[in-house]
């Protein structure tokens, strides 16, 4: 006898929009805030060694970001293919993609291991002539590259949890790694208790220790809780088609994320022509900005499945209400962040043991960049909307144009004025250009995909 009970619709189609966005986003926001807090605390401790040490860590950022870009890009490809094979109930392919992904993560680590042994000195010397900064940078980068297998394998095992719907478990491993890093930073940098005083090497070791512990936790959680994947050593043997399928999806993500490394490297060179203090200020700005931007990224990661679901269900009002609510939330977060940067820049820089010169330069930096946050709120949110509608290419176009076509040339041209404070205006120029492009693409999506949906 057929059942008269109608199928229960997913919460993404029924729950009030604002509550739904918070429900989907808060775990990711919390996880990202922990990561941002670690970045800030790590730099605060390094700054106690001296400004040269802080500058060295700033110079190391492009390499660390490049490592993360390759780790995330590879795991994104594995994540997408594995989830698809799970849906097709193809267990053999699921296991092969998972273990080939693990194999690729260690291959990528091997590449950076070699680069860490051979290219660190030329890389640092291309950005500064200061012997002290180069030496600090060498000590730091050699450790984070040669012992950085936790970045690659840890990211991969976290994504294996996410690809099978176990996002909370992935968050646990990330938080554990960040907390271990925060705990061991002061112990190893300053030599507290039984620990030796290691200076900037201690900061690097605390970083890799956190990554390794996070990896260990993620592996245990996968083996014990991730029953959708069978972890067999024989599946580590690489298969060309699987590797190609992974990187067909992963390479665009790698390229998009790697742009930040390229831009930061060249901006460091531009700022280094003025002073090494300017490089340190730029590095501190990135740490502080992550605490403002991470909640917005977490928020927008949450709206992608909501919009995609309601587009599939043809719910016009829920799509538009979700976009409006997300824009308002993101704008509110960025407005608060901009206000903090405008009102308390000196206090923020004092956290990093900043000299008077660094505080003065830092205040100018934060106050000139802060207004760009309002444009970033719109651009970041619309980028997630593009992804939800399957138009991620729009996000790529905006990102490439913003950073390579506008941001970097603007930074160089503004540096020719001879005043380092003018360089910071490139953020506003680039951000509001990206808003214009994002609104243009959003209009196309609205006309082609949202407007035709009947309003119920």
PDB file of C-alpha atoms in Angstrom, residues 151-421:
ATOM      1  CA  UNK A 151      50.680  20.367   6.271  1.00  0.00           C
ATOM      2  CA  UNK A 152      50.226  18.110   3.255  1.00  0.00           C
ATOM      3  CA  UNK A 153      49.136  14.842   4.850  1.00  0.00           C
ATOM      4  CA  UNK A 154      47.089  16.572   7.572  1.00  0.00           C
ATOM      5  CA  UNK A 155      45.130  18.603   5.027  1.00  0.00           C
ATOM      6  CA  UNK A 156      44.502  15.454   2.979  1.00  0.00           C
ATOM      7  CA  UNK A 157      43.188  13.397   5.907  1.00  0.00           C
ATOM      8  CA  UNK A 158      41.010  16.327   7.055  1.00  0.00           C
ATOM      9  CA  UNK A 159      39.465  16.514   3.575  1.00  0.00           C
ATOM     10  CA  UNK A 160      38.811  12.773   3.600  1.00  0.00           C
ATOM     11  CA  UNK A 161      36.690  13.345   6.701  1.00  0.00           C
ATOM     12  CA  UNK A 162      34.909  16.288   5.058  1.00  0.00           C
ATOM     13  CA  UNK A 163      34.253  14.407   1.821  1.00  0.00           C
ATOM     14  CA  UNK A 164      32.272  11.765   3.727  1.00  0.00           C
ATOM     15  CA  UNK A 165      30.285  14.358   5.694  1.00  0.00           C
ATOM     16  CA  UNK A 166      32.312  14.259   8.932  1.00  0.00           C
ATOM     17  CA  UNK A 167      33.126  17.981   9.048  1.00  0.00           C
ATOM     18  CA  UNK A 168      32.969  18.182  12.846  1.00  0.00           C
ATOM     19  CA  UNK A 169      35.737  15.584  13.177  1.00  0.00           C
ATOM     20  CA  UNK A 170      37.881  17.512  10.686  1.00  0.00           C
ATOM     21  CA  UNK A 171      37.361  20.635  12.793  1.00  0.00           C
ATOM     22  CA  UNK A 172      38.582  18.775  15.902  1.00  0.00           C
ATOM     23  CA  UNK A 173      41.929  17.870  14.312  1.00  0.00           C
ATOM     24  CA  UNK A 174      42.444  21.445  13.084  1.00  0.00           C
ATOM     25  CA  UNK A 175      41.693  22.917  16.511  1.00  0.00           C
ATOM     26  CA  UNK A 176      43.964  20.418  18.300  1.00  0.00           C
ATOM     27  CA  UNK A 177      46.840  21.294  15.955  1.00  0.00           C
ATOM     28  CA  UNK A 178      46.361  25.040  16.455  1.00  0.00           C
ATOM     29  CA  UNK A 179      46.139  24.711  20.256  1.00  0.00           C
ATOM     30  CA  UNK A 180      49.340  22.603  20.386  1.00  0.00           C
ATOM     31  CA  UNK A 181      51.089  25.285  18.341  1.00  0.00           C
ATOM     32  CA  UNK A 182      49.906  28.083  20.634  1.00  0.00           C
ATOM     33  CA  UNK A 183      50.999  26.151  23.758  1.00  0.00           C
ATOM     34  CA  UNK A 184      54.463  25.230  22.496  1.00  0.00           C
ATOM     35  CA  UNK A 185      55.284  28.617  20.920  1.00  0.00           C
ATOM     36  CA  UNK A 186      56.333  30.358  24.176  1.00  0.00           C
ATOM     37  CA  UNK A 187      57.814  27.156  25.638  1.00  0.00           C
ATOM     38  CA  UNK A 188      60.214  26.629  22.731  1.00  0.00           C
ATOM     39  CA  UNK A 189      60.878  30.282  21.839  1.00  0.00           C
ATOM     40  CA  UNK A 190      61.764  31.481  25.361  1.00  0.00           C
ATOM     41  CA  UNK A 191      62.899  28.207  26.967  1.00  0.00           C
ATOM     42  CA  UNK A 192      60.298  27.897  29.717  1.00  0.00           C
ATOM     43  CA  UNK A 193      60.693  25.056  32.255  1.00  0.00           C
ATOM     44  CA  UNK A 194      62.411  21.981  30.838  1.00  0.00           C
ATOM     45  CA  UNK A 195      62.377  23.312  27.286  1.00  0.00           C
ATOM     46  CA  UNK A 196      65.510  24.845  25.701  1.00  0.00           C
ATOM     47  CA  UNK A 197      65.491  28.482  24.540  1.00  0.00           C
ATOM     48  CA  UNK A 198      65.417  28.179  20.739  1.00  0.00           C
ATOM     49  CA  UNK A 199      64.264  31.587  19.512  1.00  0.00           C
ATOM     50  CA  UNK A 200      62.833  31.624  16.008  1.00  0.00           C
ATOM     51  CA  UNK A 201      63.719  27.944  15.542  1.00  0.00           C
ATOM     52  CA  UNK A 202      61.390  27.255  18.459  1.00  0.00           C
ATOM     53  CA  UNK A 203      58.577  29.076  16.647  1.00  0.00           C
ATOM     54  CA  UNK A 204      59.161  26.944  13.548  1.00  0.00           C
ATOM     55  CA  UNK A 205      59.290  23.720  15.583  1.00  0.00           C
ATOM     56  CA  UNK A 206      56.072  24.658  17.412  1.00  0.00           C
ATOM     57  CA  UNK A 207      54.435  25.181  14.012  1.00  0.00           C
ATOM     58  CA  UNK A 208      55.446  21.786  12.614  1.00  0.00           C
ATOM     59  CA  UNK A 209      54.679  20.086  15.943  1.00  0.00           C
ATOM     60  CA  UNK A 210      51.119  21.431  15.794  1.00  0.00           C
ATOM     61  CA  UNK A 211      50.819  20.215  12.203  1.00  0.00           C
ATOM     62  CA  UNK A 212      52.118  16.739  13.062  1.00  0.00           C
ATOM     63  CA  UNK A 213      49.828  16.348  16.092  1.00  0.00           C
ATOM     64  CA  UNK A 214      46.886  17.542  13.967  1.00  0.00           C
ATOM     65  CA  UNK A 215      47.838  14.952  11.325  1.00  0.00           C
ATOM     66  CA  UNK A 216      48.040  12.208  13.971  1.00  0.00           C
ATOM     67  CA  UNK A 217      44.577  13.098  15.316  1.00  0.00           C
ATOM     68  CA  UNK A 218      43.129  13.208  11.790  1.00  0.00           C
ATOM     69  CA  UNK A 219      44.587   9.790  10.899  1.00  0.00           C
ATOM     70  CA  UNK A 220      43.156   8.242  14.082  1.00  0.00           C
ATOM     71  CA  UNK A 221      39.729   9.794  13.437  1.00  0.00           C
ATOM     72  CA  UNK A 222      39.744   8.524   9.849  1.00  0.00           C
ATOM     73  CA  UNK A 223      40.704   4.978  10.827  1.00  0.00           C
ATOM     74  CA  UNK A 224      38.235   4.756  13.706  1.00  0.00           C
ATOM     75  CA  UNK A 225      35.294   6.789  12.430  1.00  0.00           C
ATOM     76  CA  UNK A 226      35.505   7.072   8.638  1.00  0.00           C
ATOM     77  CA  UNK A 227      34.022   3.709   7.660  1.00  0.00           C
ATOM     78  CA  UNK A 228      33.198   4.939   4.139  1.00  0.00           C
ATOM     79  CA  UNK A 229      36.878   4.583   3.200  1.00  0.00           C
ATOM     80  CA  UNK A 230      38.966   1.398   3.438  1.00  0.00           C
ATOM     81  CA  UNK A 231      42.576   2.396   4.046  1.00  0.00           C
ATOM     82  CA  UNK A 232      44.639  -0.261   2.254  1.00  0.00           C
ATOM     83  CA  UNK A 233      48.383   0.107   1.637  1.00  0.00           C
ATOM     84  CA  UNK A 234      48.091  -1.485  -1.827  1.00  0.00           C
ATOM     85  CA  UNK A 235      45.950   1.468  -2.970  1.00  0.00           C
ATOM     86  CA  UNK A 236      48.884   3.844  -2.407  1.00  0.00           C
ATOM     87  CA  UNK A 237      50.247   2.747  -5.794  1.00  0.00           C
ATOM     88  CA  UNK A 238      49.564   5.739  -8.100  1.00  0.00           C
ATOM     89  CA  UNK A 239      47.236   5.317 -11.055  1.00  0.00           C
ATOM     90  CA  UNK A 240      47.670   7.830 -13.877  1.00  0.00           C
ATOM     91  CA  UNK A 241      43.942   8.313 -14.559  1.00  0.00           C
ATOM     92  CA  UNK A 242      43.195   8.901 -10.872  1.00  0.00           C
ATOM     93  CA  UNK A 243      46.057  11.398 -10.531  1.00  0.00           C
ATOM     94  CA  UNK A 244      44.866  13.245 -13.654  1.00  0.00           C
ATOM     95  CA  UNK A 245      41.272  13.340 -12.375  1.00  0.00           C
ATOM     96  CA  UNK A 246      42.467  14.753  -9.048  1.00  0.00           C
ATOM     97  CA  UNK A 247      44.547  17.538 -10.585  1.00  0.00           C
ATOM     98  CA  UNK A 248      41.967  18.339 -13.261  1.00  0.00           C
ATOM     99  CA  UNK A 249      39.921  19.716 -10.368  1.00  0.00           C
ATOM    100  CA  UNK A 250      42.770  20.651  -8.038  1.00  0.00           C
ATOM    101  CA  UNK A 251      45.040  22.705 -10.320  1.00  0.00           C
ATOM    102  CA  UNK A 252      42.636  25.688 -10.663  1.00  0.00           C
ATOM    103  CA  UNK A 253      42.409  25.824  -6.858  1.00  0.00           C
ATOM    104  CA  UNK A 254      46.212  25.638  -6.559  1.00  0.00           C
ATOM    105  CA  UNK A 255      46.696  28.443  -9.090  1.00  0.00           C
ATOM    106  CA  UNK A 256      44.069  30.660  -7.465  1.00  0.00           C
ATOM    107  CA  UNK A 257      45.560  30.248  -3.980  1.00  0.00           C
ATOM    108  CA  UNK A 258      49.145  30.579  -5.205  1.00  0.00           C
ATOM    109  CA  UNK A 259      48.496  34.076  -6.558  1.00  0.00           C
ATOM    110  CA  UNK A 260      48.638  35.372  -2.976  1.00  0.00           C
ATOM    111  CA  UNK A 261      52.180  33.999  -2.613  1.00  0.00           C
ATOM    112  CA  UNK A 262      53.311  35.628  -5.854  1.00  0.00           C
ATOM    113  CA  UNK A 263      51.717  38.969  -4.960  1.00  0.00           C
ATOM    114  CA  UNK A 264      53.117  38.973  -1.410  1.00  0.00           C
ATOM    115  CA  UNK A 265      56.612  38.136  -2.672  1.00  0.00           C
ATOM    116  CA  UNK A 266      56.679  41.085  -5.079  1.00  0.00           C
ATOM    117  CA  UNK A 267      55.026  43.478  -2.611  1.00  0.00           C
ATOM    118  CA  UNK A 268      57.721  42.523  -0.065  1.00  0.00           C
ATOM    119  CA  UNK A 269      60.342  43.520  -2.649  1.00  0.00           C
ATOM    120  CA  UNK A 270      58.530  46.825  -3.317  1.00  0.00           C
ATOM    121  CA  UNK A 271      58.262  47.613   0.410  1.00  0.00           C
ATOM    122  CA  UNK A 272      61.834  46.477   1.050  1.00  0.00           C
ATOM    123  CA  UNK A 273      63.062  49.394  -1.074  1.00  0.00           C
ATOM    124  CA  UNK A 274      61.718  51.695   1.641  1.00  0.00           C
ATOM    125  CA  UNK A 275      62.638  49.719   4.790  1.00  0.00           C
ATOM    126  CA  UNK A 276      62.513  46.283   6.373  1.00  0.00           C
ATOM    127  CA  UNK A 277      60.069  47.781   8.886  1.00  0.00           C
ATOM    128  CA  UNK A 278      57.555  48.230   6.057  1.00  0.00           C
ATOM    129  CA  UNK A 279      57.808  44.489   5.325  1.00  0.00           C
ATOM    130  CA  UNK A 280      57.182  43.704   9.004  1.00  0.00           C
ATOM    131  CA  UNK A 281      54.140  46.017   8.991  1.00  0.00           C
ATOM    132  CA  UNK A 282      52.757  44.253   5.912  1.00  0.00           C
ATOM    133  CA  UNK A 283      53.230  40.888   7.620  1.00  0.00           C
ATOM    134  CA  UNK A 284      51.462  42.034  10.792  1.00  0.00           C
ATOM    135  CA  UNK A 285      48.607  43.454   8.711  1.00  0.00           C
ATOM    136  CA  UNK A 286      48.034  40.017   7.165  1.00  0.00           C
ATOM    137  CA  UNK A 287      47.896  38.394  10.608  1.00  0.00           C
ATOM    138  CA  UNK A 288      45.417  40.974  11.932  1.00  0.00           C
ATOM    139  CA  UNK A 289      43.313  40.959   8.793  1.00  0.00           C
ATOM    140  CA  UNK A 290      42.843  37.181   9.018  1.00  0.00           C
ATOM    141  CA  UNK A 291      40.918  37.615  12.271  1.00  0.00           C
ATOM    142  CA  UNK A 292      38.442  39.893  10.443  1.00  0.00           C
ATOM    143  CA  UNK A 293      38.264  38.018   7.142  1.00  0.00           C
ATOM    144  CA  UNK A 294      38.076  34.436   8.469  1.00  0.00           C
ATOM    145  CA  UNK A 295      34.537  34.811   9.897  1.00  0.00           C
ATOM    146  CA  UNK A 296      33.410  36.165   6.513  1.00  0.00           C
ATOM    147  CA  UNK A 297      35.015  33.224   4.700  1.00  0.00           C
ATOM    148  CA  UNK A 298      33.338  30.827   7.140  1.00  0.00           C
ATOM    149  CA  UNK A 299      30.000  32.577   6.651  1.00  0.00           C
ATOM    150  CA  UNK A 300      30.250  32.342   2.887  1.00  0.00           C
ATOM    151  CA  UNK A 301      31.325  28.698   2.921  1.00  0.00           C
ATOM    152  CA  UNK A 302      28.035  28.091   4.714  1.00  0.00           C
ATOM    153  CA  UNK A 303      25.844  29.836   2.129  1.00  0.00           C
ATOM    154  CA  UNK A 304      27.146  27.888  -0.893  1.00  0.00           C
ATOM    155  CA  UNK A 305      25.156  24.682  -0.203  1.00  0.00           C
ATOM    156  CA  UNK A 306      22.102  26.728   0.893  1.00  0.00           C
ATOM    157  CA  UNK A 307      21.917  28.672  -2.378  1.00  0.00           C
ATOM    158  CA  UNK A 308      22.778  25.600  -4.470  1.00  0.00           C
ATOM    159  CA  UNK A 309      20.042  23.543  -2.777  1.00  0.00           C
ATOM    160  CA  UNK A 310      17.375  26.215  -3.199  1.00  0.00           C
ATOM    161  CA  UNK A 311      18.403  26.802  -6.808  1.00  0.00           C
ATOM    162  CA  UNK A 312      17.858  23.103  -7.421  1.00  0.00           C
ATOM    163  CA  UNK A 313      14.524  23.285  -5.587  1.00  0.00           C
ATOM    164  CA  UNK A 314      13.577  26.462  -7.518  1.00  0.00           C
ATOM    165  CA  UNK A 315      12.911  28.517  -4.369  1.00  0.00           C
ATOM    166  CA  UNK A 316      13.280  32.081  -5.682  1.00  0.00           C
ATOM    167  CA  UNK A 317      12.653  33.924  -2.413  1.00  0.00           C
ATOM    168  CA  UNK A 318      14.985  31.737  -0.347  1.00  0.00           C
ATOM    169  CA  UNK A 319      17.795  32.312  -2.856  1.00  0.00           C
ATOM    170  CA  UNK A 320      17.436  36.103  -2.824  1.00  0.00           C
ATOM    171  CA  UNK A 321      16.861  36.223   0.941  1.00  0.00           C
ATOM    172  CA  UNK A 322      19.995  34.145   1.542  1.00  0.00           C
ATOM    173  CA  UNK A 323      22.105  36.429  -0.658  1.00  0.00           C
ATOM    174  CA  UNK A 324      20.747  39.565   1.038  1.00  0.00           C
ATOM    175  CA  UNK A 325      21.236  38.156   4.544  1.00  0.00           C
ATOM    176  CA  UNK A 326      24.785  36.988   3.753  1.00  0.00           C
ATOM    177  CA  UNK A 327      25.715  40.387   2.292  1.00  0.00           C
ATOM    178  CA  UNK A 328      24.342  42.156   5.371  1.00  0.00           C
ATOM    179  CA  UNK A 329      26.161  39.825   7.786  1.00  0.00           C
ATOM    180  CA  UNK A 330      29.457  40.055   5.895  1.00  0.00           C
ATOM    181  CA  UNK A 331      29.169  43.842   5.629  1.00  0.00           C
ATOM    182  CA  UNK A 332      28.471  44.108   9.381  1.00  0.00           C
ATOM    183  CA  UNK A 333      31.532  42.000  10.269  1.00  0.00           C
ATOM    184  CA  UNK A 334      33.757  44.008   7.928  1.00  0.00           C
ATOM    185  CA  UNK A 335      32.359  47.318   9.207  1.00  0.00           C
ATOM    186  CA  UNK A 336      33.251  46.295  12.761  1.00  0.00           C
ATOM    187  CA  UNK A 337      36.725  45.241  11.621  1.00  0.00           C
ATOM    188  CA  UNK A 338      37.272  48.499   9.736  1.00  0.00           C
ATOM    189  CA  UNK A 339      36.181  50.491  12.811  1.00  0.00           C
ATOM    190  CA  UNK A 340      38.683  48.621  15.021  1.00  0.00           C
ATOM    191  CA  UNK A 341      41.492  49.231  12.508  1.00  0.00           C
ATOM    192  CA  UNK A 342      40.609  52.931  12.259  1.00  0.00           C
ATOM    193  CA  UNK A 343      40.226  53.548  15.999  1.00  0.00           C
ATOM    194  CA  UNK A 344      42.882  51.360  17.635  1.00  0.00           C
ATOM    195  CA  UNK A 345      45.737  50.744  15.152  1.00  0.00           C
ATOM    196  CA  UNK A 346      48.428  51.748  17.655  1.00  0.00           C
ATOM    197  CA  UNK A 347      47.174  49.301  20.287  1.00  0.00           C
ATOM    198  CA  UNK A 348      47.050  46.499  17.740  1.00  0.00           C
ATOM    199  CA  UNK A 349      50.671  47.048  16.708  1.00  0.00           C
ATOM    200  CA  UNK A 350      51.861  47.365  20.318  1.00  0.00           C
ATOM    201  CA  UNK A 351      50.837  43.714  20.720  1.00  0.00           C
ATOM    202  CA  UNK A 352      53.723  42.871  18.388  1.00  0.00           C
ATOM    203  CA  UNK A 353      56.434  44.621  20.425  1.00  0.00           C
ATOM    204  CA  UNK A 354      56.547  47.298  17.720  1.00  0.00           C
ATOM    205  CA  UNK A 355      59.029  50.172  17.702  1.00  0.00           C
ATOM    206  CA  UNK A 356      57.738  53.747  17.483  1.00  0.00           C
ATOM    207  CA  UNK A 357      58.639  53.795  13.774  1.00  0.00           C
ATOM    208  CA  UNK A 358      56.730  50.564  13.186  1.00  0.00           C
ATOM    209  CA  UNK A 359      53.689  51.824  15.119  1.00  0.00           C
ATOM    210  CA  UNK A 360      53.584  55.051  13.088  1.00  0.00           C
ATOM    211  CA  UNK A 361      53.894  53.197   9.792  1.00  0.00           C
ATOM    212  CA  UNK A 362      51.428  50.551  10.968  1.00  0.00           C
ATOM    213  CA  UNK A 363      48.794  53.136  11.923  1.00  0.00           C
ATOM    214  CA  UNK A 364      48.969  54.657   8.443  1.00  0.00           C
ATOM    215  CA  UNK A 365      48.768  51.170   6.927  1.00  0.00           C
ATOM    216  CA  UNK A 366      45.674  50.030   8.839  1.00  0.00           C
ATOM    217  CA  UNK A 367      43.795  53.316   8.493  1.00  0.00           C
ATOM    218  CA  UNK A 368      44.315  53.483   4.725  1.00  0.00           C
ATOM    219  CA  UNK A 369      43.460  49.830   4.106  1.00  0.00           C
ATOM    220  CA  UNK A 370      40.444  49.578   6.455  1.00  0.00           C
ATOM    221  CA  UNK A 371      37.860  51.183   4.088  1.00  0.00           C
ATOM    222  CA  UNK A 372      38.603  48.452   1.533  1.00  0.00           C
ATOM    223  CA  UNK A 373      37.040  45.912   3.917  1.00  0.00           C
ATOM    224  CA  UNK A 374      33.581  47.192   2.967  1.00  0.00           C
ATOM    225  CA  UNK A 375      34.215  46.393  -0.682  1.00  0.00           C
ATOM    226  CA  UNK A 376      35.740  43.040   0.267  1.00  0.00           C
ATOM    227  CA  UNK A 377      32.523  42.070   2.087  1.00  0.00           C
ATOM    228  CA  UNK A 378      30.584  42.394  -1.167  1.00  0.00           C
ATOM    229  CA  UNK A 379      33.210  40.787  -3.417  1.00  0.00           C
ATOM    230  CA  UNK A 380      33.804  37.774  -1.146  1.00  0.00           C
ATOM    231  CA  UNK A 381      30.082  37.114  -0.686  1.00  0.00           C
ATOM    232  CA  UNK A 382      29.319  37.338  -4.399  1.00  0.00           C
ATOM    233  CA  UNK A 383      32.259  35.020  -5.114  1.00  0.00           C
ATOM    234  CA  UNK A 384      30.523  32.358  -3.008  1.00  0.00           C
ATOM    235  CA  UNK A 385      27.250  33.046  -4.835  1.00  0.00           C
ATOM    236  CA  UNK A 386      29.030  32.406  -8.159  1.00  0.00           C
ATOM    237  CA  UNK A 387      30.285  29.055  -6.845  1.00  0.00           C
ATOM    238  CA  UNK A 388      26.799  28.081  -5.656  1.00  0.00           C
ATOM    239  CA  UNK A 389      25.432  28.608  -9.173  1.00  0.00           C
ATOM    240  CA  UNK A 390      28.254  26.599 -10.746  1.00  0.00           C
ATOM    241  CA  UNK A 391      29.964  29.713 -12.140  1.00  0.00           C
ATOM    242  CA  UNK A 392      33.258  29.489 -10.238  1.00  0.00           C
ATOM    243  CA  UNK A 393      35.023  30.797 -13.358  1.00  0.00           C
ATOM    244  CA  UNK A 394      33.627  34.248 -12.498  1.00  0.00           C
ATOM    245  CA  UNK A 395      35.373  34.051  -9.113  1.00  0.00           C
ATOM    246  CA  UNK A 396      38.638  33.143 -10.825  1.00  0.00           C
ATOM    247  CA  UNK A 397      38.375  36.019 -13.305  1.00  0.00           C
ATOM    248  CA  UNK A 398      37.703  38.546 -10.533  1.00  0.00           C
ATOM    249  CA  UNK A 399      40.535  37.200  -8.364  1.00  0.00           C
ATOM    250  CA  UNK A 400      43.113  37.172 -11.173  1.00  0.00           C
ATOM    251  CA  UNK A 401      42.092  40.656 -12.333  1.00  0.00           C
ATOM    252  CA  UNK A 402      42.096  42.082  -8.809  1.00  0.00           C
ATOM    253  CA  UNK A 403      45.526  40.808  -7.823  1.00  0.00           C
ATOM    254  CA  UNK A 404      47.572  40.578 -11.015  1.00  0.00           C
ATOM    255  CA  UNK A 405      46.022  43.275 -13.215  1.00  0.00           C
ATOM    256  CA  UNK A 406      45.214  45.923 -10.594  1.00  0.00           C
ATOM    257  CA  UNK A 407      46.732  45.318  -7.136  1.00  0.00           C
ATOM    258  CA  UNK A 408      50.371  44.612  -8.012  1.00  0.00           C
ATOM    259  CA  UNK A 409      50.746  47.276 -10.751  1.00  0.00           C
ATOM    260  CA  UNK A 410      49.013  49.818  -8.478  1.00  0.00           C
ATOM    261  CA  UNK A 411      51.393  48.986  -5.614  1.00  0.00           C
ATOM    262  CA  UNK A 412      54.407  49.473  -7.895  1.00  0.00           C
ATOM    263  CA  UNK A 413      53.154  52.738  -9.417  1.00  0.00           C
ATOM    264  CA  UNK A 414      52.241  54.171  -6.007  1.00  0.00           C
ATOM    265  CA  UNK A 415      55.704  53.260  -4.697  1.00  0.00           C
ATOM    266  CA  UNK A 416      57.205  55.545  -7.357  1.00  0.00           C
ATOM    267  CA  UNK A 417      55.809  58.527  -5.417  1.00  0.00           C
ATOM    268  CA  UNK A 418      58.587  57.918  -2.891  1.00  0.00           C
ATOM    269  CA  UNK A 419      56.174  57.673   0.059  1.00  0.00           C
ATOM    270  CA  UNK A 420      55.619  54.159   1.435  1.00  0.00           C
ATOM    271  CA  UNK A 421      52.281  55.230   2.929  1.00  0.00           C
TER     272      UNK A 421
END
